[in-house]
PDB file of C-alpha atoms and ligand atoms in Angstrom:
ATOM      1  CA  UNK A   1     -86.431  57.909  -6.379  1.00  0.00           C
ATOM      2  CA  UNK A   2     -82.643  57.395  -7.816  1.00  0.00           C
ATOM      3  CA  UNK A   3     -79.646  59.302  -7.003  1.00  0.00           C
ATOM      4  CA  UNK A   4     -79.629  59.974  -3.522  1.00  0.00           C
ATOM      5  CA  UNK A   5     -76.647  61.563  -1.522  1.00  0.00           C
ATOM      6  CA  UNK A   6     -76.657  62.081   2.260  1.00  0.00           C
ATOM      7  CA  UNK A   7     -79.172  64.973   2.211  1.00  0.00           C
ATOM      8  CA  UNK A   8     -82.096  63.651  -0.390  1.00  0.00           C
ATOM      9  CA  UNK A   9     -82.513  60.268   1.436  1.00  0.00           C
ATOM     10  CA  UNK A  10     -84.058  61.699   4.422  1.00  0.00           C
ATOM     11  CA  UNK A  11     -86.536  62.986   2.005  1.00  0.00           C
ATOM     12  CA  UNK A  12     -86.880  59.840   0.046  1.00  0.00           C
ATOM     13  CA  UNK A  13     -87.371  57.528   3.452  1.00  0.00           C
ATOM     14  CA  UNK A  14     -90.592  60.130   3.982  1.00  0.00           C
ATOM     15  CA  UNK A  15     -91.912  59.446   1.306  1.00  0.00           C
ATOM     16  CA  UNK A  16     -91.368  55.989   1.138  1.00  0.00           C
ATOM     17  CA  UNK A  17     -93.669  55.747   4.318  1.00  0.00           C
ATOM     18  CA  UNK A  18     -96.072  57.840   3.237  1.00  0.00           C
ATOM     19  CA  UNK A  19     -98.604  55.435   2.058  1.00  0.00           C
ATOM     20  CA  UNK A  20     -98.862  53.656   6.162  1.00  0.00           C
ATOM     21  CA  UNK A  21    -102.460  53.158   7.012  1.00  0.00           C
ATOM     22  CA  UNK A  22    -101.867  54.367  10.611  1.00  0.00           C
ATOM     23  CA  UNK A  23    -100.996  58.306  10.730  1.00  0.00           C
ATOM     24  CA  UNK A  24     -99.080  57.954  13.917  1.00  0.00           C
ATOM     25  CA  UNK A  25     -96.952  55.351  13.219  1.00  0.00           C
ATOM     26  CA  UNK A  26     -96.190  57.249   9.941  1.00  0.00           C
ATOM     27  CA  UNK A  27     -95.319  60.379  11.970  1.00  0.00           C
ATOM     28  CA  UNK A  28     -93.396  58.844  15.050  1.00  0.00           C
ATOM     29  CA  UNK A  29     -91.174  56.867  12.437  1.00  0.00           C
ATOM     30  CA  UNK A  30     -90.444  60.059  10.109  1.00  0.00           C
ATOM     31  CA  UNK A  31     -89.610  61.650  13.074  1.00  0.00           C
ATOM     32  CA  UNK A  32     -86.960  59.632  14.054  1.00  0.00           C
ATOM     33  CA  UNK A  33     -85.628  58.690  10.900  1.00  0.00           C
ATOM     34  CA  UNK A  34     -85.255  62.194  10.399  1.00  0.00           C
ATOM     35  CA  UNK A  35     -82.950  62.764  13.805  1.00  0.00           C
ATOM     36  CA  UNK A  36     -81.337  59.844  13.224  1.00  0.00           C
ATOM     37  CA  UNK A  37     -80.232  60.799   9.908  1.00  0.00           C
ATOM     38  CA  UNK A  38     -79.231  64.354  11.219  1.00  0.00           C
ATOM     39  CA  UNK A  39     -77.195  62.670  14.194  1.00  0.00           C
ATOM     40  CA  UNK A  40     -75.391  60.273  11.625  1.00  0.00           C
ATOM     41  CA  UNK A  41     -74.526  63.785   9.719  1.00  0.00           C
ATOM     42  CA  UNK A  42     -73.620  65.543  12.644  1.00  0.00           C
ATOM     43  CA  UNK A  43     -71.308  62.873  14.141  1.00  0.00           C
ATOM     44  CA  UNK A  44     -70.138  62.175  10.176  1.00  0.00           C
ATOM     45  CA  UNK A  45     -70.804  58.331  11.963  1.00  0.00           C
ATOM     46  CA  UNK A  46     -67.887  56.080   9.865  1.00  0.00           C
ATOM     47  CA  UNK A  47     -69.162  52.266   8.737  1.00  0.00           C
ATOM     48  CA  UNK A  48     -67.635  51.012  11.494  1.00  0.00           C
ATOM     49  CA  UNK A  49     -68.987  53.200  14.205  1.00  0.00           C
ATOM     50  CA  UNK A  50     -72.345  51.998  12.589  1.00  0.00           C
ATOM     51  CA  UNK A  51     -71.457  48.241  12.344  1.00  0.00           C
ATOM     52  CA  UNK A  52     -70.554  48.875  16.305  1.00  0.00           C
ATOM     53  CA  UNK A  53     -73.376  50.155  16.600  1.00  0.00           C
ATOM     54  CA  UNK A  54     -75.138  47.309  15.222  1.00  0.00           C
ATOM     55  CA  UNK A  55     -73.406  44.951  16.857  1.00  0.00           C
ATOM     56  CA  UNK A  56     -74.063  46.878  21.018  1.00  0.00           C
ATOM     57  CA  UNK A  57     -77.781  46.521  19.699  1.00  0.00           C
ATOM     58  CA  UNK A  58     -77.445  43.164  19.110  1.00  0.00           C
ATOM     59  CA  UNK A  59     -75.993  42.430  22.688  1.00  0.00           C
ATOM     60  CA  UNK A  60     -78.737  44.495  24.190  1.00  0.00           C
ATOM     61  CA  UNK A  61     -80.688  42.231  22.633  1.00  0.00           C
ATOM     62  CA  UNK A  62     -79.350  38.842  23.472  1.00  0.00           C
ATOM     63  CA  UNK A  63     -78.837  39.325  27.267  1.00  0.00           C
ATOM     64  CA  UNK A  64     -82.577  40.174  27.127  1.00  0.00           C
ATOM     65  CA  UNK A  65     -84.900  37.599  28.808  1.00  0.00           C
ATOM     66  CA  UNK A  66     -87.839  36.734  31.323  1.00  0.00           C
ATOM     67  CA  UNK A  67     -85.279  37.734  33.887  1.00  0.00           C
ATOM     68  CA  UNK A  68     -83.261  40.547  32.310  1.00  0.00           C
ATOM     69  CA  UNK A  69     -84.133  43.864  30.833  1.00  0.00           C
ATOM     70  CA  UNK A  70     -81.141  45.702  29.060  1.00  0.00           C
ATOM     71  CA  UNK A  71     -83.178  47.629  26.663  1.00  0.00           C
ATOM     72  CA  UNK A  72     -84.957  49.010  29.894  1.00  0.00           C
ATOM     73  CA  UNK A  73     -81.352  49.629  31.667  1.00  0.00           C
ATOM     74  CA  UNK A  74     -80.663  51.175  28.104  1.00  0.00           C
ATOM     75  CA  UNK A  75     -83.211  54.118  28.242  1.00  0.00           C
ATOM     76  CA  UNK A  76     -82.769  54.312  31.923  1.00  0.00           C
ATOM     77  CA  UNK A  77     -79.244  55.186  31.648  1.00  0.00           C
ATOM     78  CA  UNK A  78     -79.491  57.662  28.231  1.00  0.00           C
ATOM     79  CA  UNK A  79     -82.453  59.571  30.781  1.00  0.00           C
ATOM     80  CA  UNK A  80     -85.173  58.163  27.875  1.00  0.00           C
ATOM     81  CA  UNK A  81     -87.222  56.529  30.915  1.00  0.00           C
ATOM     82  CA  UNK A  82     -86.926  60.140  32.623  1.00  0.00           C
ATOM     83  CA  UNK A  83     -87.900  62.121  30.006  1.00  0.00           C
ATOM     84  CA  UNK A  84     -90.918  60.048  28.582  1.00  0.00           C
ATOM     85  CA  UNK A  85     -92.063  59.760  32.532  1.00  0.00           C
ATOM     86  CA  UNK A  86     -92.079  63.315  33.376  1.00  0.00           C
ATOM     87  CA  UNK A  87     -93.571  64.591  30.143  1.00  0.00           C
ATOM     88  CA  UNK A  88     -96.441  62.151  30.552  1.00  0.00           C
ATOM     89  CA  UNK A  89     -97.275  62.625  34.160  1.00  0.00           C
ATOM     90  CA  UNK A  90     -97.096  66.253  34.997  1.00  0.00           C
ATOM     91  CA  UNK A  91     -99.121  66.032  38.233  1.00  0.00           C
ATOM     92  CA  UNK A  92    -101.236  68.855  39.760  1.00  0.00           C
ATOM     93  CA  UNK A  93     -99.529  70.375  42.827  1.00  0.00           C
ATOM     94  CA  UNK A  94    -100.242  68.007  46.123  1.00  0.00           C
ATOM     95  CA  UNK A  95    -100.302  64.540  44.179  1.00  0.00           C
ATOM     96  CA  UNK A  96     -97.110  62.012  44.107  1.00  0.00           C
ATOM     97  CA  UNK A  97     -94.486  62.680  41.862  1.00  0.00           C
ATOM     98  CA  UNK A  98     -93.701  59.295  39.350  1.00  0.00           C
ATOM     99  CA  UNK A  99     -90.602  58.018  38.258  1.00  0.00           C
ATOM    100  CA  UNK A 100     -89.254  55.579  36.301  1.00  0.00           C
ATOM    101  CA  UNK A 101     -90.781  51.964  35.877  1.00  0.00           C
ATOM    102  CA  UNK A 102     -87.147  50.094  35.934  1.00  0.00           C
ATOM    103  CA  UNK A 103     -86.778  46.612  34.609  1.00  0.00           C
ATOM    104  CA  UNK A 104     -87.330  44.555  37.772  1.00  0.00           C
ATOM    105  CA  UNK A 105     -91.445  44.566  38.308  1.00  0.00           C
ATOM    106  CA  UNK A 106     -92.837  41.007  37.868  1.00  0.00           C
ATOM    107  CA  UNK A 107     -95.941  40.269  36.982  1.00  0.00           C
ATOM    108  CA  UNK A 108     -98.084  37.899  38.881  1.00  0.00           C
ATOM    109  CA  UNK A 109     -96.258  38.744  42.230  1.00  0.00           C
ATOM    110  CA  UNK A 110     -97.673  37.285  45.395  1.00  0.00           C
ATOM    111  CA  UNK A 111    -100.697  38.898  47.348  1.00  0.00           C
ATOM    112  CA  UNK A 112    -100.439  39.921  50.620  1.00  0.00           C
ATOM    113  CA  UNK A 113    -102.366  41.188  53.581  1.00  0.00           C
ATOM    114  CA  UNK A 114    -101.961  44.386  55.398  1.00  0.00           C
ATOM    115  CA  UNK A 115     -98.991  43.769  58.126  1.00  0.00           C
ATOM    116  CA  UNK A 116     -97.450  40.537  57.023  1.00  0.00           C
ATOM    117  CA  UNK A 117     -94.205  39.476  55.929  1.00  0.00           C
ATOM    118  CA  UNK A 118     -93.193  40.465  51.953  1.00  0.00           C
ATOM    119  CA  UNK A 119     -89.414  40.111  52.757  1.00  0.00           C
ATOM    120  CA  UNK A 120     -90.690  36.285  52.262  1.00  0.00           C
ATOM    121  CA  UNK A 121     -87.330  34.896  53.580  1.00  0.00           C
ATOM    122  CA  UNK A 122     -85.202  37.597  52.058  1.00  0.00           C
ATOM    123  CA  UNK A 123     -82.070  38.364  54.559  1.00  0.00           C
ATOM    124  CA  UNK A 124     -82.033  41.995  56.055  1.00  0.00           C
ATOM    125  CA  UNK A 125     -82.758  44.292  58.561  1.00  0.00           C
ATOM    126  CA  UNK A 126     -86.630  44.545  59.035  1.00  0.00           C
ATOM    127  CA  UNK A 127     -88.342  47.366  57.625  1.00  0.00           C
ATOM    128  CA  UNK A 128     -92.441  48.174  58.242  1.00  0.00           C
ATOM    129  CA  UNK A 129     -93.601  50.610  55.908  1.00  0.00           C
ATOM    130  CA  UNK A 130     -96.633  52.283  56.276  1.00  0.00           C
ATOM    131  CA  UNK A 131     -98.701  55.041  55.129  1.00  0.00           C
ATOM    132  CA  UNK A 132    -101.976  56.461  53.664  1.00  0.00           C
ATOM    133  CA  UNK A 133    -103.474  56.146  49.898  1.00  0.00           C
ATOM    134  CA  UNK A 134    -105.203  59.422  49.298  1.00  0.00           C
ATOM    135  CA  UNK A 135    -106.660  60.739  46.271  1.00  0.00           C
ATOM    136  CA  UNK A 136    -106.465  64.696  45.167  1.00  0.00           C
ATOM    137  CA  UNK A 137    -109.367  65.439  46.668  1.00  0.00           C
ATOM    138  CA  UNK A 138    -108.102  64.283  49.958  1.00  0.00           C
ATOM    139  CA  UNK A 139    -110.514  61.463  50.529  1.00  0.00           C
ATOM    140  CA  UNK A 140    -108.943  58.149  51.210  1.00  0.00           C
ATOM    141  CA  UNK A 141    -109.111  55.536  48.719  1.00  0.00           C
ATOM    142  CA  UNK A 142    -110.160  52.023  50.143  1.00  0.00           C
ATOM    143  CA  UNK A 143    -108.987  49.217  47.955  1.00  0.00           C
ATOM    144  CA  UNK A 144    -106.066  50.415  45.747  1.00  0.00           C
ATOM    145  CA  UNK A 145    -104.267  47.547  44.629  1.00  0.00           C
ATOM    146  CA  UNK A 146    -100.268  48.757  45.888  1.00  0.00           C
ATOM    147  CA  UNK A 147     -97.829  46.762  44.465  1.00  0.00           C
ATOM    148  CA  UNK A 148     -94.260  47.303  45.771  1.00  0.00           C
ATOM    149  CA  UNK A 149     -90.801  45.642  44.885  1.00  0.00           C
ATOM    150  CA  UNK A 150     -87.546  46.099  46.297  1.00  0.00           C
ATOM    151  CA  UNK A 151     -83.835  45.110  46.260  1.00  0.00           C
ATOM    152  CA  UNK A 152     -82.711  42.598  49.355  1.00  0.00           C
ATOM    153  CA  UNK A 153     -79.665  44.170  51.800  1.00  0.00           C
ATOM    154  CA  UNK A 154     -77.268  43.212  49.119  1.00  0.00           C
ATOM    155  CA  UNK A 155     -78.602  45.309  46.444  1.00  0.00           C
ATOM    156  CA  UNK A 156     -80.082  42.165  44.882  1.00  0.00           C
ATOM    157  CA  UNK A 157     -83.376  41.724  43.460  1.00  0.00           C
ATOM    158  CA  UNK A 158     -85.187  38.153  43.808  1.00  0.00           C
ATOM    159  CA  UNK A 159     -85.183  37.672  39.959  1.00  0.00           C
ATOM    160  CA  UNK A 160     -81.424  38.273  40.141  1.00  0.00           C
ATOM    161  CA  UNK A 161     -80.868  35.772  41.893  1.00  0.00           C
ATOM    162  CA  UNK A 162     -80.944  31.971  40.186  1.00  0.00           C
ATOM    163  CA  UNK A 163     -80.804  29.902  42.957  1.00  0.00           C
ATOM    164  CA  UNK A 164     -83.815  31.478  44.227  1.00  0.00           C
ATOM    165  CA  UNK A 165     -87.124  30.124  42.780  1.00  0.00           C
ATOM    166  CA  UNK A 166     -90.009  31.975  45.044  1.00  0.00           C
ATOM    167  CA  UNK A 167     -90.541  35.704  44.983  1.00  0.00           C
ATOM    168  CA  UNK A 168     -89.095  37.809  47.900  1.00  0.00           C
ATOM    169  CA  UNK A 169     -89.475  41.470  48.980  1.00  0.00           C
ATOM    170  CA  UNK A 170     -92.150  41.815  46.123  1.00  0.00           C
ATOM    171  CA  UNK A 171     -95.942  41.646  46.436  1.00  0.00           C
ATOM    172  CA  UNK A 172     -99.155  43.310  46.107  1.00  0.00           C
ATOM    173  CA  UNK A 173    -101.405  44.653  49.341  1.00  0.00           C
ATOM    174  CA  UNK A 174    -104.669  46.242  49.001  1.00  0.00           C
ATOM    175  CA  UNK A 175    -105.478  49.392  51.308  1.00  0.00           C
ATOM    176  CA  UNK A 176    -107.415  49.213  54.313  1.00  0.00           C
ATOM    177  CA  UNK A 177    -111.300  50.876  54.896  1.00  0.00           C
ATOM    178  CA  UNK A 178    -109.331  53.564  56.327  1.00  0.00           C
ATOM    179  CA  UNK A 179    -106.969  54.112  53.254  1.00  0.00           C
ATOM    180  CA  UNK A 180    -104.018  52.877  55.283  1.00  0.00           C
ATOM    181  CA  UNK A 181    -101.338  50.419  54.279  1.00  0.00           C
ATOM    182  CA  UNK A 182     -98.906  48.396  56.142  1.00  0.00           C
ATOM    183  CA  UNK A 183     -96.666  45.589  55.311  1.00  0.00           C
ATOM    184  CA  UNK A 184     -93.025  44.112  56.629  1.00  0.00           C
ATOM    185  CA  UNK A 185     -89.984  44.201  54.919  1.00  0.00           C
ATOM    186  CA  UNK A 186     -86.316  44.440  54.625  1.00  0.00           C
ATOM    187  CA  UNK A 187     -84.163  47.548  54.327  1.00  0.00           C
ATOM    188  CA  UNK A 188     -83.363  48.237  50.376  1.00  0.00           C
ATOM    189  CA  UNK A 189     -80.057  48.758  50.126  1.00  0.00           C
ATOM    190  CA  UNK A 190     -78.196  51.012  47.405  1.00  0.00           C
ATOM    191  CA  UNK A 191     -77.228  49.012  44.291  1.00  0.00           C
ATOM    192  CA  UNK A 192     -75.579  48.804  40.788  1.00  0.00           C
ATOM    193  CA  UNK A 193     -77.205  48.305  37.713  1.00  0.00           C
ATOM    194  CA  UNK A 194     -76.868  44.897  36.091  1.00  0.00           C
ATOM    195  CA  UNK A 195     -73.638  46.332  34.507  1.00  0.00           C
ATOM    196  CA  UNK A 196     -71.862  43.041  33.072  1.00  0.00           C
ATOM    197  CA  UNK A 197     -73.418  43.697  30.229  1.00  0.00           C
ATOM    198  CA  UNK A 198     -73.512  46.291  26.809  1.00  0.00           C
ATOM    199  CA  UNK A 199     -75.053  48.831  29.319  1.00  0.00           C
ATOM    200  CA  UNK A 200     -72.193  48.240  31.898  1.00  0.00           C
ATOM    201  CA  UNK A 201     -69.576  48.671  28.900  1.00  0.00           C
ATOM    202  CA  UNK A 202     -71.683  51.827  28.006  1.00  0.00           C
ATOM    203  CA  UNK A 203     -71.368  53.609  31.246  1.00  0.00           C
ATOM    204  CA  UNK A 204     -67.624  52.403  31.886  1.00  0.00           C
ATOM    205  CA  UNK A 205     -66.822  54.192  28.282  1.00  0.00           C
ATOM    206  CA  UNK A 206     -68.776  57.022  29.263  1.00  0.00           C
ATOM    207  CA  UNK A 207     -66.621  57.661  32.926  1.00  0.00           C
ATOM    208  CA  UNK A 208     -70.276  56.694  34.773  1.00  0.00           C
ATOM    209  CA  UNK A 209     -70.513  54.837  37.851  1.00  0.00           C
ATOM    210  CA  UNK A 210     -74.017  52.322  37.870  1.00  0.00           C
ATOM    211  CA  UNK A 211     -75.242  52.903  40.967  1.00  0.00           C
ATOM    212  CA  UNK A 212     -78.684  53.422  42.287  1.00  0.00           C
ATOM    213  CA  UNK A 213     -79.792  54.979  45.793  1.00  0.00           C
ATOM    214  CA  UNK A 214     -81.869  52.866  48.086  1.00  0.00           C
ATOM    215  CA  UNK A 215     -85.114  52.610  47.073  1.00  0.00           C
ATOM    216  CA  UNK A 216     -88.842  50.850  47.163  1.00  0.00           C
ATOM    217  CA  UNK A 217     -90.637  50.676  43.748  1.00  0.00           C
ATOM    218  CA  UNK A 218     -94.419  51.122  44.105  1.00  0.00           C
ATOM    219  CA  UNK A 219     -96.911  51.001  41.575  1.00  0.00           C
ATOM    220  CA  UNK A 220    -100.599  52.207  42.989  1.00  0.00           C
ATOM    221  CA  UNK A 221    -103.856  51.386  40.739  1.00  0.00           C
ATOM    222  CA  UNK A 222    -107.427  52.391  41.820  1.00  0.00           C
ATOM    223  CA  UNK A 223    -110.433  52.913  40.172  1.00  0.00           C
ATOM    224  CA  UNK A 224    -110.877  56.597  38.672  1.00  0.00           C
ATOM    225  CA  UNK A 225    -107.315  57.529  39.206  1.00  0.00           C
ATOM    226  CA  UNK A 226    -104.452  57.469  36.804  1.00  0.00           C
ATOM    227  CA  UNK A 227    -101.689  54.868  38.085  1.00  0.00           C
ATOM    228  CA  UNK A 228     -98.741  56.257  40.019  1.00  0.00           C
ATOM    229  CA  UNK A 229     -95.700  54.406  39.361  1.00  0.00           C
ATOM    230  CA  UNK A 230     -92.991  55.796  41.785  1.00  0.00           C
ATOM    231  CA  UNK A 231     -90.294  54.770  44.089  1.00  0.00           C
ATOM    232  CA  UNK A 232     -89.294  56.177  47.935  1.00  0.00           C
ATOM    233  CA  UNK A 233     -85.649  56.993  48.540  1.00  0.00           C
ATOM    234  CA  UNK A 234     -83.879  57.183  51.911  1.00  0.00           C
ATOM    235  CA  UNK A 235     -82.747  60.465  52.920  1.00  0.00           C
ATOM    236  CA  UNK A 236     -78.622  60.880  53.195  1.00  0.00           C
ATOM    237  CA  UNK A 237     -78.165  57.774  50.411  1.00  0.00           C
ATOM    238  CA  UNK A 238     -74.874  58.576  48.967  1.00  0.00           C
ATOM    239  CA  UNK A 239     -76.452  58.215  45.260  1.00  0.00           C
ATOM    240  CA  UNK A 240     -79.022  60.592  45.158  1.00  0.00           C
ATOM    241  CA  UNK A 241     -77.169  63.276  43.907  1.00  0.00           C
ATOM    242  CA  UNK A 242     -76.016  60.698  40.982  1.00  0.00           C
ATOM    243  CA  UNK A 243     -78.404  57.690  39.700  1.00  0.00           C
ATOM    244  CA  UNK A 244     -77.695  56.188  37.471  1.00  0.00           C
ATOM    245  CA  UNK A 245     -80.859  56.279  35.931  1.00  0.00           C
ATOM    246  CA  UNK A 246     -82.169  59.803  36.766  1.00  0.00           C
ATOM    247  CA  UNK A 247     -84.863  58.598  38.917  1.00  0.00           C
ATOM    248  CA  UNK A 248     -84.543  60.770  41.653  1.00  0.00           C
ATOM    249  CA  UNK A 249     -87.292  63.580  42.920  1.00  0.00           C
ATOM    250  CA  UNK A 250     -86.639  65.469  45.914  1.00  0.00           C
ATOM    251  CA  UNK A 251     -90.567  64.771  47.153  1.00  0.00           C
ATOM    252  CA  UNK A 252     -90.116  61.063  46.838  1.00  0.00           C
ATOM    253  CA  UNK A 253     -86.991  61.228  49.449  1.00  0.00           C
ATOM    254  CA  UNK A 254     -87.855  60.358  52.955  1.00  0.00           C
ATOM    255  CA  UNK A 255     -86.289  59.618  56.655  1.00  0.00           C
ATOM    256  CA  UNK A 256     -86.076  56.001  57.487  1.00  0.00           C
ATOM    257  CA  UNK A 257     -85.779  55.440  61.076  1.00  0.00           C
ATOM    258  CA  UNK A 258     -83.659  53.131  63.060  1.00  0.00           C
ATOM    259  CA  UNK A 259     -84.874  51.560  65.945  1.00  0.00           C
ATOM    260  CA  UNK A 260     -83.064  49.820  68.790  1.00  0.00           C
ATOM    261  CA  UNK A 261     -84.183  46.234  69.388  1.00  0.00           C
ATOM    262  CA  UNK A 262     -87.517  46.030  70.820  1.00  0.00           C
ATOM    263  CA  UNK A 263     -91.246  46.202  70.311  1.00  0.00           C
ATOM    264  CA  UNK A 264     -91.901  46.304  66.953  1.00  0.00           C
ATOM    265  CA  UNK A 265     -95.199  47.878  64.398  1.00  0.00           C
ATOM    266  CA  UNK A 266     -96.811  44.659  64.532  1.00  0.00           C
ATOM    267  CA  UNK A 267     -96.634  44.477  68.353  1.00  0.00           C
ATOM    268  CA  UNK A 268     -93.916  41.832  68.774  1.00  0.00           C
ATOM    269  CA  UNK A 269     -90.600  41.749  69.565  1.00  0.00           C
ATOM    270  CA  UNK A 270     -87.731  42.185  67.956  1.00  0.00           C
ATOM    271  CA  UNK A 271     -84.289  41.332  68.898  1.00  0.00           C
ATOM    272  CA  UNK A 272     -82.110  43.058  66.130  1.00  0.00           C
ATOM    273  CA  UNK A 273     -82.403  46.615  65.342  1.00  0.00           C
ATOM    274  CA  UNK A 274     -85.096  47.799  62.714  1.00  0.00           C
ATOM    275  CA  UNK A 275     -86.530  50.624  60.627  1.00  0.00           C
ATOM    276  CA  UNK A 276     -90.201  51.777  59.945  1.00  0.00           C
ATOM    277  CA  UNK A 277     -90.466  54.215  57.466  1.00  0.00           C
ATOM    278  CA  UNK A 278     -93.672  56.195  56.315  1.00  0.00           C
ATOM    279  CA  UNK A 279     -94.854  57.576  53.163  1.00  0.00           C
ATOM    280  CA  UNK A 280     -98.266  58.665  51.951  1.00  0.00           C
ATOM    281  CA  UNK A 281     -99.179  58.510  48.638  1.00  0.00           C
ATOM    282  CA  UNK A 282    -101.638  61.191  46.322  1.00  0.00           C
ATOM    283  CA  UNK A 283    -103.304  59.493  43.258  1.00  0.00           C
ATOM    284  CA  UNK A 284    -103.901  62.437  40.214  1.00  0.00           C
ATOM    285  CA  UNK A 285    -107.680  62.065  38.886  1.00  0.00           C
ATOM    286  CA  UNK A 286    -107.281  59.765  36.057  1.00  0.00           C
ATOM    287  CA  UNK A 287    -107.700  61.090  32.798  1.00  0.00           C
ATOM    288  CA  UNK A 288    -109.984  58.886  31.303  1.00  0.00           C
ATOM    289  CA  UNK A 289    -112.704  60.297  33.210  1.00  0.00           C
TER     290      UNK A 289
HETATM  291 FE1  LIG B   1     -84.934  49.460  41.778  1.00  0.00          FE
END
């Protein structure tokens, strides 16, 4: 194909793919060569828009590593994350709402038992969530693997941190015959987006504040159930109204209480003031039944 002008080549690039072996791949990438061709024409995107363009990729990609996740923070913040979660896991009425994944889960995080300590040295008030596992059905599921991650009272994640070489206030517990869980941590706090970076510059240009309500990230696997990635939010956070990354669902919000100092879940004694906070989760029938 010769002589193309800014309407043919859309055409052209289609059927350039056309002979791709896998049909989906073939379809997914028409598809968005085809808006991103109509958003260059709408925009009427100049070369150096596009070399900017080019270049804010490029940084994306460079801060990238082990420890950071800006093409995560990228679809988080352009509601990508959002969309692609909700459309993927409409749940049944009754069953946990998800939400986004975000770009601080670890893998290989540190086991725990029911009750102990996951803060793992992490400075904060205490916090000793508990709750049920439940499947649609109603019956409790014995077993799930819970995994749960959280910021420290700065806003600070453990893998944000570089002078800190264990994991803290992340690990995985396992639910009890009874479908209970319990486990002691710290209180999340509400925090900002790793924002020194192109996705900072991003939201600056675009009049956006990067901050995130408090939250806990869970992520809940059992057998015969599809896996709930979530998070729980504390009621009267100042940010739920506007994260940063559209994670938000009114279901997933929930009171944390304070406690005076005092006796404690685990049946000691504490002499600072702590919460507890509660939440019971509903697993959706997985669909590869
Ligand atoms: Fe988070």
């Amino acid at each position: 194909v010769i002589d193309i002008d800014q309407w043919s080549i859309t055409r052209a690039v289609e059927l350039a793919n056309a002979r791709g072996q896998d049909s989906r791949i073939v379809h997914v990438v028409n598809a968005l060569v085809r808006h991103l061709h109509d958003f260059a024409r709408e925009v009427r995107l100049t070369e150096q828009e596009w070399f900017e363009g080019v270049r804010f990729l490029t940084q994306v990609g460079h801060i990238t590593d082990e420890r950071r996740q800006e093409f995560i923070l990228l679809s988080d913040t352009l509601g990508l994350s959002t969309l692609v979660t909700a459309q993927n896991h409409s749940k049944p009425t009754g069953c946990t709402e998800a939400t986004v994944f975000g770009p601080f889960y670890v893998e290989g995080s540190p086991q725990y038992l029911n009750g102990e300590d996951i803060a793992n040295g992490a400075q904060g008030e205490p916090c000793f969530v508990s709750g049920m596992v439940r499947g649609h059905d109603g019956r409790v599921i014995v077993g799930a693997e819970i995994s749960v991650w959280q910021s420290d009272s700065e806003g600070y994640y453990d893998v944000q941190r570089p002078e800190i070489d264990r994991h803290q206030a992340r690990g995985v517990v396992h639910s009890l015959p009874d479908g209970r869980y319990h486990f002691k941590s710290l209180l999340a706090a509400p925090y900002r987006i790793p924002h020194d970076g192109p996705v900072g510059r991003m939201l600056e240009a675009l009049g956006r504040h990067p901050w995130r309500p408090a939250h806990l990230h869970f992520m809940i696997k059992a057998e015969g159930f599809e896996t709930l990635i979530t998070h729980i939010f504390r009621e009267g956070d100042l940010y739920l109204e506007s994260d940063a990354v559209f994670g938000v669902r009114s279901s997933l919000v929930t009171h944390w209480v304070r406690h005076e100092p005092g006796r404690t879940p685990d049946g000691k004694t504490s002499d600072e003031a702590f919460y507890t906070l509660q939440y019971d989760f509903v697993l959706d029938r997985s669909t590869k039944e």
